[in-house]
mmCIF file of C-alpha atoms in Angstrom:
data_model
loop_
_atom_site.group_PDB
_atom_site.id
_atom_site.type_symbol
_atom_site.label_atom_id
_atom_site.label_comp_id
_atom_site.label_asym_id
_atom_site.label_seq_id
_atom_site.Cartn_x
_atom_site.Cartn_y
_atom_site.Cartn_z
ATOM 1 C CA MET H 2 14.748 -21.967 2.748
ATOM 2 C CA THR H 3 14.293 -21.930 -0.211
ATOM 3 C CA ILE H 4 11.625 -19.957 -2.689
ATOM 4 C CA ASN H 5 11.605 -19.833 -6.622
ATOM 5 C CA LYS H 6 9.503 -17.943 -9.355
ATOM 6 C CA TYR H 7 7.276 -19.829 -11.671
ATOM 7 C CA GLN H 8 4.485 -18.706 -14.699
ATOM 8 C CA GLY H 9 1.387 -20.101 -15.657
ATOM 9 C CA ARG H 10 -1.585 -19.582 -17.901
ATOM 10 C CA THR H 11 -3.497 -18.990 -15.272
ATOM 11 C CA LYS H 12 -3.220 -18.635 -10.910
ATOM 12 C CA ASP H 13 -4.041 -22.211 -10.345
ATOM 13 C CA GLU H 14 -2.051 -23.480 -12.976
ATOM 14 C CA ALA H 15 1.551 -21.560 -12.166
ATOM 15 C CA VAL H 16 1.358 -22.811 -8.045
ATOM 16 C CA GLU H 17 1.293 -26.400 -9.380
ATOM 17 C CA LYS H 18 4.013 -26.163 -10.525
ATOM 18 C CA ALA H 19 5.422 -25.336 -8.214
ATOM 19 C CA LYS H 20 3.908 -27.911 -5.626
ATOM 20 C CA GLN H 21 5.166 -30.665 -8.080
ATOM 21 C CA GLU H 22 9.179 -29.153 -8.423
ATOM 22 C CA MET H 23 9.240 -27.790 -4.434
ATOM 23 C CA GLY H 24 6.863 -30.278 -3.447
ATOM 24 C CA SER H 25 3.616 -30.112 -1.506
ATOM 25 C CA ASP H 26 4.677 -28.154 1.692
ATOM 26 C CA ALA H 27 5.195 -25.348 -0.645
ATOM 27 C CA VAL H 28 3.695 -21.554 0.709
ATOM 28 C CA VAL H 29 2.762 -19.307 -2.013
ATOM 29 C CA LEU H 30 4.613 -15.947 -1.000
ATOM 30 C CA ASN H 31 3.370 -13.667 -3.174
ATOM 31 C CA VAL H 32 0.737 -14.389 -6.801
ATOM 32 C CA LYS H 33 2.766 -11.138 -9.609
ATOM 33 C CA GLU H 34 -0.143 -10.616 -13.321
ATOM 34 C CA ILE H 35 2.070 -10.092 -15.716
ATOM 35 C CA ARG H 36 0.401 -8.729 -18.550
ATOM 36 C CA PRO H 37 1.647 -8.147 -22.127
ATOM 37 C CA LYS H 38 3.489 -4.646 -23.362
ATOM 38 C CA GLY H 39 3.863 -3.916 -25.903
ATOM 39 C CA MET H 40 2.174 -2.982 -30.066
ATOM 40 C CA PHE H 41 1.297 -6.723 -30.163
ATOM 41 C CA ARG H 42 0.042 -7.603 -26.078
ATOM 42 C CA ILE H 43 -3.405 -7.732 -27.908
ATOM 43 C CA PHE H 44 -2.854 -10.682 -28.961
ATOM 44 C CA LYS H 45 -0.789 -12.243 -25.820
ATOM 45 C CA GLY H 46 -2.583 -13.635 -23.838
ATOM 46 C CA THR H 47 -2.080 -12.514 -19.807
ATOM 47 C CA THR H 48 -0.094 -14.364 -17.371
ATOM 48 C CA TYR H 49 0.266 -15.708 -13.563
ATOM 49 C CA GLU H 50 3.887 -15.045 -12.268
ATOM 50 C CA VAL H 51 3.844 -17.736 -8.826
ATOM 51 C CA THR H 52 6.931 -16.460 -5.725
ATOM 52 C CA ALA H 53 6.683 -19.773 -4.379
ATOM 53 C CA ALA H 54 8.565 -20.213 -0.701
ATOM 54 C CA VAL H 55 9.233 -24.273 0.973
ATOM 55 C CA ASP H 56 11.159 -24.006 5.233
ATOM 56 C CA GLU H 57 13.380 -26.670 6.389
ATOM 57 C CA LYS H 58 11.275 -28.663 8.498
ATOM 58 C CA GLU H 59 11.917 -28.831 11.648
ATOM 59 C CA PRO H 60 10.782 -31.527 14.940
ATOM 60 C CA PHE H 61 8.586 -32.008 16.069
ATOM 61 C CA VAL H 62 6.697 -31.321 18.888
ATOM 62 C CA ASN H 63 4.064 -32.197 21.177
ATOM 63 C CA PRO H 64 1.835 -29.321 21.397
ATOM 64 C CA LEU H 65 1.301 -31.231 25.046
ATOM 65 C CA THR H 66 4.311 -31.109 26.339
ATOM 66 C CA ALA H 67 5.954 -27.991 25.012
ATOM 67 C CA LEU H 68 3.010 -25.844 26.970
ATOM 68 C CA ASN H 69 4.426 -27.346 30.110
ATOM 69 C CA ILE H 70 8.666 -25.744 28.871
ATOM 70 C CA PRO H 71 9.138 -22.872 30.218
ATOM 71 C CA GLN H 72 8.733 -19.750 27.658
ATOM 72 C CA LYS H 73 12.025 -18.186 25.811
ATOM 73 C CA THR H 74 12.294 -14.937 27.528
ATOM 74 C CA HIS H 75 14.155 -12.644 24.355
ATOM 75 C CA GLU H 76 17.044 -11.621 25.546
ATOM 76 C CA SER H 77 17.937 -8.520 22.754
ATOM 77 C CA ILE H 78 14.451 -8.218 22.388
ATOM 78 C CA SER H 79 13.055 -4.759 24.834
ATOM 79 C CA LEU H 80 10.593 -2.512 23.702
ATOM 80 C CA ALA H 81 12.134 -0.101 26.148
ATOM 81 C CA ALA H 82 15.644 1.687 23.691
ATOM 82 C CA ASP H 83 18.345 0.384 24.320
ATOM 83 C CA GLU H 84 21.066 3.305 24.336
ATOM 84 C CA LYS H 85 20.048 6.741 23.983
ATOM 85 C CA ILE H 86 19.026 7.743 20.380
ATOM 86 C CA THR H 87 19.424 11.116 18.723
ATOM 87 C CA ILE H 88 17.938 13.275 16.040
ATOM 88 C CA PRO H 89 20.142 15.338 14.651
ATOM 89 C CA ALA H 90 17.625 18.740 14.542
ATOM 90 C CA ALA H 91 16.730 20.843 10.595
ATOM 91 C CA LYS H 92 19.721 22.995 9.208
ATOM 92 C CA SER H 93 16.583 25.352 8.890
ATOM 93 C CA GLY H 94 13.341 25.816 11.068
ATOM 94 C CA MET H 95 14.381 24.207 13.805
ATOM 95 C CA PRO H 96 14.841 26.793 16.833
ATOM 96 C CA GLU H 97 18.421 26.074 18.839
ATOM 97 C CA GLU H 98 18.906 23.709 20.931
ATOM 98 C CA GLU H 99 19.549 25.988 24.283
ATOM 99 C CA ASN H 100 15.975 27.403 23.570
ATOM 100 C CA VAL H 101 13.633 24.953 24.073
ATOM 101 C CA PRO H 102 13.046 23.005 27.599
ATOM 102 C CA LYS H 103 15.091 19.521 27.534
ATOM 103 C CA GLN H 104 12.595 17.439 28.260
ATOM 104 C CA GLY H 105 9.700 19.181 25.417
ATOM 105 C CA ARG H 106 12.794 18.575 23.207
ATOM 106 C CA ASN H 107 12.363 14.553 23.614
ATOM 107 C CA ASP H 108 9.319 14.424 24.547
ATOM 108 C CA GLN H 109 8.866 15.625 20.329
ATOM 109 C CA MET H 110 11.529 14.240 19.399
ATOM 110 C CA THR H 111 10.597 10.026 20.660
ATOM 111 C CA GLU H 112 6.993 11.990 18.828
ATOM 112 C CA GLU H 113 8.485 12.560 15.601
ATOM 113 C CA ARG H 114 10.211 9.507 15.706
ATOM 114 C CA ASN H 115 7.233 7.105 16.497
ATOM 115 C CA LEU H 116 5.659 8.434 13.670
ATOM 116 C CA SER H 117 7.947 8.531 10.765
ATOM 117 C CA THR H 118 8.930 4.271 11.853
ATOM 118 C CA ASN H 119 4.812 3.931 11.885
ATOM 119 C CA GLU H 120 4.377 5.737 8.595
ATOM 120 C CA GLY H 121 7.909 3.846 7.013
ATOM 121 C CA LEU H 122 7.029 0.290 8.255
ATOM 122 C CA GLU H 123 3.115 1.313 6.630
ATOM 123 C CA LYS H 124 4.669 2.328 3.802
ATOM 124 C CA ARG H 125 6.646 -0.920 3.035
ATOM 125 C CA LEU H 126 3.809 -3.532 3.797
ATOM 126 C CA GLU H 127 2.181 -2.335 1.118
ATOM 127 C CA SER H 128 4.863 -2.063 -1.597
ATOM 128 C CA LEU H 129 5.471 -5.517 -0.455
ATOM 129 C CA SER H 130 5.604 -7.005 -3.060
ATOM 130 C CA GLN H 131 8.593 -4.682 -4.747
ATOM 131 C CA ILE H 132 9.963 -5.934 -1.961
ATOM 132 C CA LEU H 133 10.178 -9.381 -2.795
ATOM 133 C CA GLU H 134 10.918 -9.233 -5.895
ATOM 134 C CA LYS H 135 14.218 -6.898 -5.781
ATOM 135 C CA GLN H 136 15.494 -8.916 -3.725
ATOM 136 C CA LEU H 137 14.447 -12.598 -5.216
ATOM 137 C CA SER H 138 15.938 -10.921 -8.419
ATOM 138 C CA SER H 139 19.279 -9.439 -7.607
ATOM 139 C CA GLU H 140 21.686 -11.836 -5.863
ATOM 140 C CA GLU H 141 24.089 -8.406 -4.596
ATOM 141 C CA ASN H 142 23.494 -6.968 -2.704
ATOM 142 C CA ALA H 143 26.291 -3.145 -2.139
ATOM 143 C CA ARG H 144 28.929 -3.298 -0.069
ATOM 144 C CA GLU H 145 28.316 -0.683 3.423
ATOM 145 C CA THR H 146 30.892 1.134 4.927
ATOM 146 C CA LYS H 147 31.223 0.291 8.481
ATOM 147 C CA THR H 148 30.246 3.403 9.707
ATOM 148 C CA GLU H 149 26.389 2.810 7.623
ATOM 149 C CA ALA H 150 25.716 -0.482 8.449
ATOM 150 C CA GLN H 151 26.179 0.150 12.684
ATOM 151 C CA THR H 152 24.058 3.043 11.708
ATOM 152 C CA ALA H 153 21.678 0.285 9.401
ATOM 153 C CA ASN H 154 21.480 -2.531 12.737
ATOM 154 C CA ARG H 155 20.268 0.386 14.869
ATOM 155 C CA GLU H 156 17.616 1.000 13.304
ATOM 156 C CA GLY H 157 17.348 -2.999 11.864
ATOM 157 C CA LEU H 158 16.672 -2.685 16.228
ATOM 158 C CA GLN H 159 14.409 -0.608 17.009
ATOM 159 C CA PHE H 160 12.557 -1.846 13.945
ATOM 160 C CA ILE H 161 12.055 -5.360 15.108
ATOM 161 C CA LYS H 162 11.570 -3.874 18.334
ATOM 162 C CA MET H 163 7.998 -2.223 16.495
ATOM 163 C CA LEU H 164 7.655 -5.562 15.217
ATOM 164 C CA TYR H 165 7.845 -6.884 18.382
ATOM 165 C CA ARG H 166 5.296 -5.237 19.562
ATOM 166 C CA ILE H 167 3.003 -4.652 17.144
ATOM 167 C CA MET H 168 2.235 -8.721 17.500
ATOM 168 C CA LEU H 169 2.272 -8.672 20.186
ATOM 169 C CA GLU H 170 -0.758 -6.176 20.344
ATOM 170 C CA ASN H 171 -2.653 -8.624 17.914
ATOM 171 C CA ASP H 172 -1.883 -11.030 20.350
ATOM 172 C CA VAL H 173 0.106 -12.893 19.268
ATOM 173 C CA ASN H 174 1.832 -15.588 22.041
ATOM 174 C CA GLU H 175 5.087 -14.358 23.236
ATOM 175 C CA LYS H 176 6.691 -17.919 22.688
ATOM 176 C CA TYR H 177 5.197 -17.714 18.485
ATOM 177 C CA VAL H 178 6.891 -13.631 18.479
ATOM 178 C CA ASN H 179 10.203 -15.331 20.400
ATOM 179 C CA GLN H 180 10.770 -17.467 17.116
ATOM 180 C CA ILE H 181 9.788 -15.712 14.275
ATOM 181 C CA MET H 182 12.035 -12.560 16.249
ATOM 182 C CA ASP H 183 14.526 -14.763 16.780
ATOM 183 C CA GLU H 184 14.973 -15.322 12.733
ATOM 184 C CA ALA H 185 14.434 -11.172 12.461
ATOM 185 C CA GLU H 186 17.889 -10.585 14.216
ATOM 186 C CA LYS H 187 20.025 -13.400 12.161
ATOM 187 C CA VAL H 188 18.646 -10.622 8.891
ATOM 188 C CA LEU H 189 20.246 -7.530 11.694
ATOM 189 C CA HIS H 190 23.296 -9.106 12.659
ATOM 190 C CA SER H 191 24.631 -9.903 9.020
ATOM 191 C CA GLY H 192 24.317 -5.613 8.603
ATOM 192 C CA SER H 193 20.669 -5.915 6.299
ATOM 193 C CA SER H 194 18.407 -3.332 6.137
ATOM 194 C CA VAL H 195 14.850 -2.805 7.415
ATOM 195 C CA ASP H 196 13.294 -4.270 3.954
ATOM 196 C CA SER H 197 15.355 -7.378 4.278
ATOM 197 C CA ILE H 198 14.128 -7.705 8.468
ATOM 198 C CA LEU H 199 10.397 -6.657 7.120
ATOM 199 C CA SER H 200 10.187 -9.627 4.254
ATOM 200 C CA ASN H 201 12.056 -11.818 6.050
ATOM 201 C CA VAL H 202 9.852 -11.640 8.932
ATOM 202 C CA TYR H 203 6.076 -11.438 6.470
ATOM 203 C CA GLN H 204 8.278 -14.980 4.222
ATOM 204 C CA LYS H 205 8.528 -16.619 7.814
ATOM 205 C CA LEU H 206 4.262 -15.460 8.964
ATOM 206 C CA ILE H 207 3.048 -16.588 5.400
ATOM 207 C CA LEU H 208 5.593 -20.508 5.303
ATOM 208 C CA LYS H 209 3.834 -20.754 10.025
ATOM 209 C CA PHE H 210 0.207 -20.334 8.345
ATOM 210 C CA GLY H 211 0.821 -22.608 5.585
ATOM 211 C CA GLN H 212 -1.808 -23.335 2.302
ATOM 212 C CA PRO H 213 -4.616 -23.119 2.743
ATOM 213 C CA ASP H 214 -6.287 -26.970 2.576
ATOM 214 C CA THR H 215 -9.710 -26.694 0.993
ATOM 215 C CA ILE H 216 -12.225 -28.794 -0.183
ATOM 216 C CA VAL H 217 -10.865 -30.968 -3.277
ATOM 217 C CA LEU H 218 -12.792 -33.465 -5.002
ATOM 218 C CA SER H 219 -11.209 -36.357 -5.933
ATOM 219 C CA GLY H 220 -13.593 -38.052 -8.713
ATOM 220 C CA LYS H 221 -15.205 -40.472 -6.681
ATOM 221 C CA LYS H 222 -18.717 -39.815 -5.188
ATOM 222 C CA PRO H 223 -19.751 -38.472 -2.634
ATOM 223 C CA ARG H 224 -17.617 -36.619 -0.463
ATOM 224 C CA ILE H 225 -19.598 -36.406 3.213
ATOM 225 C CA VAL H 226 -17.458 -32.489 5.439
ATOM 226 C CA PHE H 227 -18.411 -32.198 8.249
ATOM 227 C CA PHE H 228 -18.374 -29.631 10.041
ATOM 228 C CA ILE H 229 -18.198 -29.392 13.964
ATOM 229 C CA GLY H 230 -17.230 -26.937 16.500
ATOM 230 C CA PRO H 231 -18.886 -24.531 19.357
ATOM 231 C CA THR H 232 -22.580 -23.425 19.804
ATOM 232 C CA GLY H 233 -22.290 -19.309 18.198
ATOM 233 C CA VAL H 234 -20.084 -20.059 15.610
ATOM 234 C CA GLY H 235 -21.096 -20.257 12.901
ATOM 235 C CA LYS H 236 -20.525 -24.016 11.744
ATOM 236 C CA THR H 237 -24.266 -23.812 9.958
ATOM 237 C CA THR H 238 -24.106 -20.161 7.938
ATOM 238 C CA THR H 239 -20.478 -21.181 6.677
ATOM 239 C CA LEU H 240 -21.558 -24.850 5.708
ATOM 240 C CA ALA H 241 -25.173 -22.822 3.269
ATOM 241 C CA LYS H 242 -21.997 -20.164 2.071
ATOM 242 C CA ILE H 243 -19.492 -23.059 1.079
ATOM 243 C CA ALA H 244 -21.839 -25.393 -0.314
ATOM 244 C CA SER H 245 -24.125 -22.427 -2.374
ATOM 245 C CA ARG H 246 -19.900 -21.527 -3.758
ATOM 246 C CA TYR H 247 -20.464 -25.566 -4.786
ATOM 247 C CA LYS H 248 -23.852 -25.667 -5.952
ATOM 248 C CA VAL H 249 -24.038 -22.411 -8.133
ATOM 249 C CA GLU H 250 -20.734 -21.555 -9.058
ATOM 250 C CA LYS H 251 -19.444 -25.255 -9.824
ATOM 251 C CA GLU H 252 -22.340 -26.667 -10.771
ATOM 252 C CA LYS H 253 -21.962 -29.549 -8.169
ATOM 253 C CA LYS H 254 -24.633 -31.757 -6.982
ATOM 254 C CA VAL H 255 -24.934 -30.994 -3.353
ATOM 255 C CA ALA H 256 -27.261 -32.527 -0.790
ATOM 256 C CA PHE H 257 -26.586 -31.806 3.431
ATOM 257 C CA LEU H 258 -27.509 -33.745 6.355
ATOM 258 C CA THR H 259 -28.463 -32.402 9.494
ATOM 259 C CA ALA H 260 -27.746 -33.984 13.043
ATOM 260 C CA ASP H 261 -28.246 -30.726 15.792
ATOM 261 C CA THR H 262 -31.340 -32.203 17.046
ATOM 262 C CA TYR H 263 -30.666 -29.951 19.830
ATOM 263 C CA ARG H 264 -32.268 -26.904 17.976
ATOM 264 C CA ILE H 265 -35.526 -26.487 15.933
ATOM 265 C CA ALA H 266 -33.643 -23.811 14.911
ATOM 266 C CA ALA H 267 -30.569 -24.742 13.835
ATOM 267 C CA THR H 268 -33.306 -27.427 11.711
ATOM 268 C CA GLU H 269 -35.431 -25.223 10.397
ATOM 269 C CA GLN H 270 -32.597 -23.141 9.430
ATOM 270 C CA LEU H 271 -30.421 -25.215 7.341
ATOM 271 C CA ARG H 272 -34.090 -26.597 5.555
ATOM 272 C CA VAL H 273 -34.294 -22.720 4.302
ATOM 273 C CA TYR H 274 -30.454 -23.306 2.835
ATOM 274 C CA ALA H 275 -31.458 -26.616 1.151
ATOM 275 C CA ASN H 276 -35.370 -24.880 -0.252
ATOM 276 C CA ILE H 277 -33.010 -22.136 -2.316
ATOM 277 C CA LEU H 278 -30.728 -23.798 -2.957
ATOM 278 C CA ASP H 279 -32.831 -26.341 -3.715
ATOM 279 C CA VAL H 280 -30.514 -29.370 -2.791
ATOM 280 C CA PRO H 281 -31.803 -32.357 -1.174
ATOM 281 C CA MET H 282 -32.157 -32.501 2.596
ATOM 282 C CA SER H 283 -32.550 -34.855 5.601
ATOM 283 C CA ILE H 284 -32.529 -34.878 8.764
ATOM 284 C CA ILE H 285 -30.153 -37.858 10.784
ATOM 285 C CA TYR H 286 -30.565 -39.420 14.693
ATOM 286 C CA SER H 287 -28.044 -42.002 14.583
ATOM 287 C CA VAL H 288 -24.826 -43.166 12.307
ATOM 288 C CA ASP H 289 -27.526 -46.252 10.480
ATOM 289 C CA GLU H 290 -29.141 -42.863 9.521
ATOM 290 C CA MET H 291 -26.275 -40.904 8.306
ATOM 291 C CA ASN H 292 -25.781 -44.101 6.272
ATOM 292 C CA ALA H 293 -28.737 -44.800 4.697
ATOM 293 C CA ALA H 294 -29.755 -40.918 3.813
ATOM 294 C CA ILE H 295 -25.649 -41.125 2.609
ATOM 295 C CA GLU H 296 -26.886 -43.971 -0.304
ATOM 296 C CA ARG H 297 -29.283 -42.003 -1.236
ATOM 297 C CA VAL H 298 -27.698 -39.468 -2.572
ATOM 298 C CA SER H 299 -24.488 -41.422 -4.001
ATOM 299 C CA ASP H 300 -24.243 -39.935 -7.278
ATOM 300 C CA TYR H 301 -24.640 -36.881 -5.209
ATOM 301 C CA ASP H 302 -20.697 -35.206 -5.705
ATOM 302 C CA LEU H 303 -20.804 -33.053 -1.702
ATOM 303 C CA VAL H 304 -22.726 -34.543 1.510
ATOM 304 C CA PHE H 305 -22.225 -32.470 3.941
ATOM 305 C CA VAL H 306 -23.317 -32.865 7.877
ATOM 306 C CA ASP H 307 -24.664 -29.445 9.964
ATOM 307 C CA THR H 308 -23.728 -30.902 13.870
ATOM 308 C CA ALA H 309 -25.433 -29.768 16.830
ATOM 309 C CA GLY H 310 -23.218 -26.774 19.458
ATOM 310 C CA PHE H 311 -22.336 -27.732 21.967
ATOM 311 C CA SER H 312 -19.462 -27.585 25.208
ATOM 312 C CA HIS H 313 -16.477 -28.959 24.675
ATOM 313 C CA ARG H 314 -16.637 -29.413 28.841
ATOM 314 C CA ASN H 315 -19.754 -31.951 28.235
ATOM 315 C CA GLU H 316 -18.199 -35.176 27.524
ATOM 316 C CA GLY H 317 -21.808 -37.120 26.473
ATOM 317 C CA GLN H 318 -22.161 -34.634 23.585
ATOM 318 C CA CYS H 319 -18.343 -35.587 22.650
ATOM 319 C CA GLU H 320 -18.394 -38.985 22.595
ATOM 320 C CA ASP H 321 -22.086 -39.371 20.360
ATOM 321 C CA MET H 322 -20.653 -36.781 17.732
ATOM 322 C CA LYS H 323 -16.724 -39.360 18.087
ATOM 323 C CA LYS H 324 -19.388 -42.368 17.351
ATOM 324 C CA LEU H 325 -21.217 -40.436 14.556
ATOM 325 C CA ILE H 326 -17.911 -38.616 12.759
ATOM 326 C CA GLY H 327 -16.493 -42.724 13.618
ATOM 327 C CA GLY H 328 -19.443 -44.204 11.627
ATOM 328 C CA LEU H 329 -19.549 -43.041 8.565
ATOM 329 C CA SER H 330 -19.407 -46.678 5.696
ATOM 330 C CA GLU H 331 -15.472 -47.379 4.816
ATOM 331 C CA GLU H 332 -16.855 -46.753 1.437
ATOM 332 C CA TYR H 333 -17.076 -43.041 1.364
ATOM 333 C CA GLU H 334 -14.125 -40.175 1.617
ATOM 334 C CA LYS H 335 -15.099 -36.952 4.873
ATOM 335 C CA GLU H 336 -13.309 -34.147 5.455
ATOM 336 C CA VAL H 337 -13.837 -32.291 8.172
ATOM 337 C CA TYR H 338 -13.783 -28.662 9.593
ATOM 338 C CA LEU H 339 -13.426 -27.398 13.067
ATOM 339 C CA VAL H 340 -15.443 -23.819 12.584
ATOM 340 C CA LEU H 341 -14.413 -21.981 14.922
ATOM 341 C CA SER H 342 -14.658 -17.838 16.250
ATOM 342 C CA ALA H 343 -11.780 -15.498 15.587
ATOM 343 C CA THR H 344 -13.499 -13.681 19.152
ATOM 344 C CA THR H 345 -13.286 -16.249 21.695
ATOM 345 C CA LYS H 346 -10.290 -15.881 24.524
ATOM 346 C CA TYR H 347 -6.802 -17.592 24.138
ATOM 347 C CA ARG H 348 -7.403 -19.992 26.979
ATOM 348 C CA ASP H 349 -10.691 -20.939 25.754
ATOM 349 C CA LEU H 350 -9.987 -22.231 22.185
ATOM 350 C CA LEU H 351 -6.867 -23.912 23.252
ATOM 351 C CA GLU H 352 -9.551 -26.212 26.139
ATOM 352 C CA ILE H 353 -10.990 -25.981 22.483
ATOM 353 C CA VAL H 354 -9.366 -27.747 19.703
ATOM 354 C CA ASP H 355 -7.875 -30.539 22.400
ATOM 355 C CA ILE H 356 -11.079 -31.734 22.795
ATOM 356 C CA TYR H 357 -12.743 -32.363 19.077
ATOM 357 C CA ARG H 358 -8.520 -33.155 18.220
ATOM 358 C CA GLU H 359 -9.857 -36.877 20.142
ATOM 359 C CA ILE H 360 -13.144 -36.707 18.341
ATOM 360 C CA ALA H 361 -11.573 -36.664 14.135
ATOM 361 C CA GLU H 362 -8.002 -35.777 12.868
ATOM 362 C CA TYR H 363 -9.747 -31.864 11.433
ATOM 363 C CA LYS H 364 -9.395 -28.750 8.863
ATOM 364 C CA LEU H 365 -9.898 -25.594 10.752
ATOM 365 C CA ILE H 366 -11.926 -22.815 9.878
ATOM 366 C CA PHE H 367 -11.924 -19.242 11.406
ATOM 367 C CA THR H 368 -15.280 -17.416 11.402
ATOM 368 C CA LYS H 369 -17.350 -13.507 12.511
ATOM 369 C CA LEU H 370 -12.938 -11.469 11.155
ATOM 370 C CA ASP H 371 -14.898 -8.919 10.918
ATOM 371 C CA GLU H 372 -16.426 -9.242 14.990
ATOM 372 C CA THR H 373 -12.081 -9.117 16.507
ATOM 373 C CA THR H 374 -9.616 -6.415 14.859
ATOM 374 C CA THR H 375 -6.696 -8.383 16.317
ATOM 375 C CA TYR H 376 -5.771 -11.793 14.668
ATOM 376 C CA GLY H 377 -3.663 -13.103 16.668
ATOM 377 C CA ASN H 378 -5.157 -16.462 17.864
ATOM 378 C CA ILE H 379 -5.797 -18.452 13.832
ATOM 379 C CA LEU H 380 -1.199 -17.403 14.109
ATOM 380 C CA ASN H 381 -1.198 -19.191 17.870
ATOM 381 C CA ILE H 382 -3.996 -22.564 16.693
ATOM 382 C CA ARG H 383 -2.539 -22.521 13.181
ATOM 383 C CA LEU H 384 0.937 -24.190 15.457
ATOM 384 C CA TYR H 385 -0.398 -25.211 18.410
ATOM 385 C CA SER H 386 -3.393 -27.354 16.703
ATOM 386 C CA GLY H 387 -1.020 -28.028 13.743
ATOM 387 C CA ALA H 388 -4.167 -28.307 11.459
ATOM 388 C CA ALA H 389 -4.601 -26.709 8.674
ATOM 389 C CA LEU H 390 -6.715 -23.114 7.684
ATOM 390 C CA SER H 391 -9.110 -23.701 5.138
ATOM 391 C CA TYR H 392 -11.876 -20.848 4.891
ATOM 392 C CA MET H 393 -12.577 -16.981 6.692
ATOM 393 C CA THR H 394 -15.305 -16.291 7.189
ATOM 394 C CA ALA H 395 -16.196 -11.970 8.132
ATOM 395 C CA GLY H 396 -20.222 -11.295 7.918
ATOM 396 C CA GLN H 397 -23.600 -12.514 7.547
ATOM 397 C CA ASN H 398 -24.144 -12.701 4.028
ATOM 398 C CA VAL H 399 -24.133 -16.081 1.896
ATOM 399 C CA PRO H 400 -22.687 -17.182 0.144
ATOM 400 C CA GLU H 401 -20.827 -13.901 -0.906
ATOM 401 C CA ASP H 402 -18.822 -13.477 3.187
ATOM 402 C CA ILE H 403 -16.263 -16.129 2.900
ATOM 403 C CA GLU H 404 -13.345 -16.302 0.614
ATOM 404 C CA VAL H 405 -10.620 -18.994 1.253
ATOM 405 C CA PHE H 406 -7.987 -18.143 3.946
ATOM 406 C CA ASP H 407 -5.770 -15.132 1.880
ATOM 407 C CA THR H 408 -2.699 -15.594 4.375
ATOM 408 C CA GLN H 409 -1.410 -12.556 2.858
ATOM 409 C CA LYS H 410 -3.555 -10.220 4.233
ATOM 410 C CA ILE H 411 -4.205 -10.971 7.173
ATOM 411 C CA VAL H 412 -0.630 -11.303 8.253
ATOM 412 C CA LYS H 413 -0.436 -7.873 7.543
ATOM 413 C CA GLN H 414 -2.562 -6.908 9.458
ATOM 414 C CA LEU H 415 -0.130 -8.954 11.667
ATOM 415 C CA LEU H 416 2.977 -6.715 10.528
ATOM 416 C CA GLY H 417 0.759 -3.933 11.547
ATOM 417 C CA GLY H 418 -0.663 -2.898 7.980
ATOM 418 C CA ARG H 419 -4.642 -2.766 6.579
#
């Protein structure tokens, strides 16, 4: 993994410099706002420093084939301690060992050790930026004695076990946890500190999520954006949230099409949003009607197409959707977003992404993050499907409850932060 820093007058400028030098696969690890100092600071502007990384390419494995490969059993990581760990008593304020029952003493020490470890993790997660800055600014670390190295390794092993457990509790698939822990163990074997282990795991997770891939206007008009996905995941609301951002904040010309003619309520819901935003809306029943409706708004920047939600097991509706998206005139550029709920079960998500892959290549939007406390399935589906993440939503408010996928926030939550 290669890590570099880049500065710019804006965050976007710094990110663009990273992309130009490191390639399109570069992933932002951290963003730091640098405020000028000194007596002449009022004459200087704020700059931004972006820490970016690019990982080595790994061989592609077909997801369907990977399902049949037996999962690797992690040989060196167990949720139970490998050896007895003793904690020396404090010099004062602690009862004599012989006056405390053995079982009670062990339970007390275990509880104190777990509490101390969890509190330490929380503090480290809150200061990940500082950890990364320290690692990148210093090339050399002081050498530890043999005893200190053994102590660090023992502490590091317990820390890795805790991270392993936390990720499993957050519903990250064990196969992916093992992959991440393999890298963490390499750091541990080199005698690195707990902070280095946490930083390594954090960076690996950031790279696995990848850089969010959102709507980018190329200049060619109009750009057609399809929203597909199962019933009830919030496609129409998500469409309205994104459209309002482009209409109100970026002052782009936006139009709506809806192919969701199965539910009258869905059409009326989109019409309400169209009236509020003062944008044209058309109902389409066929490919020809879609192309004709787009031709009427050919001078617009974006055309958002709402589609019907249906069971991914309904072959007839799947085929209709495939014809609709595939029938778009070749003169138009298109993007397809598969909208998924973060509350959907993992097995169902696997079936959904496989079926919709037969319909079109897509990017991922996850909704209803406010209705769950575990986000492991987001990482699971990202790695399983290989599709890029784009947006995430947490609530029904339009347009407030949507943002570009916040990789750093999700990674911290997967590692037990808040």
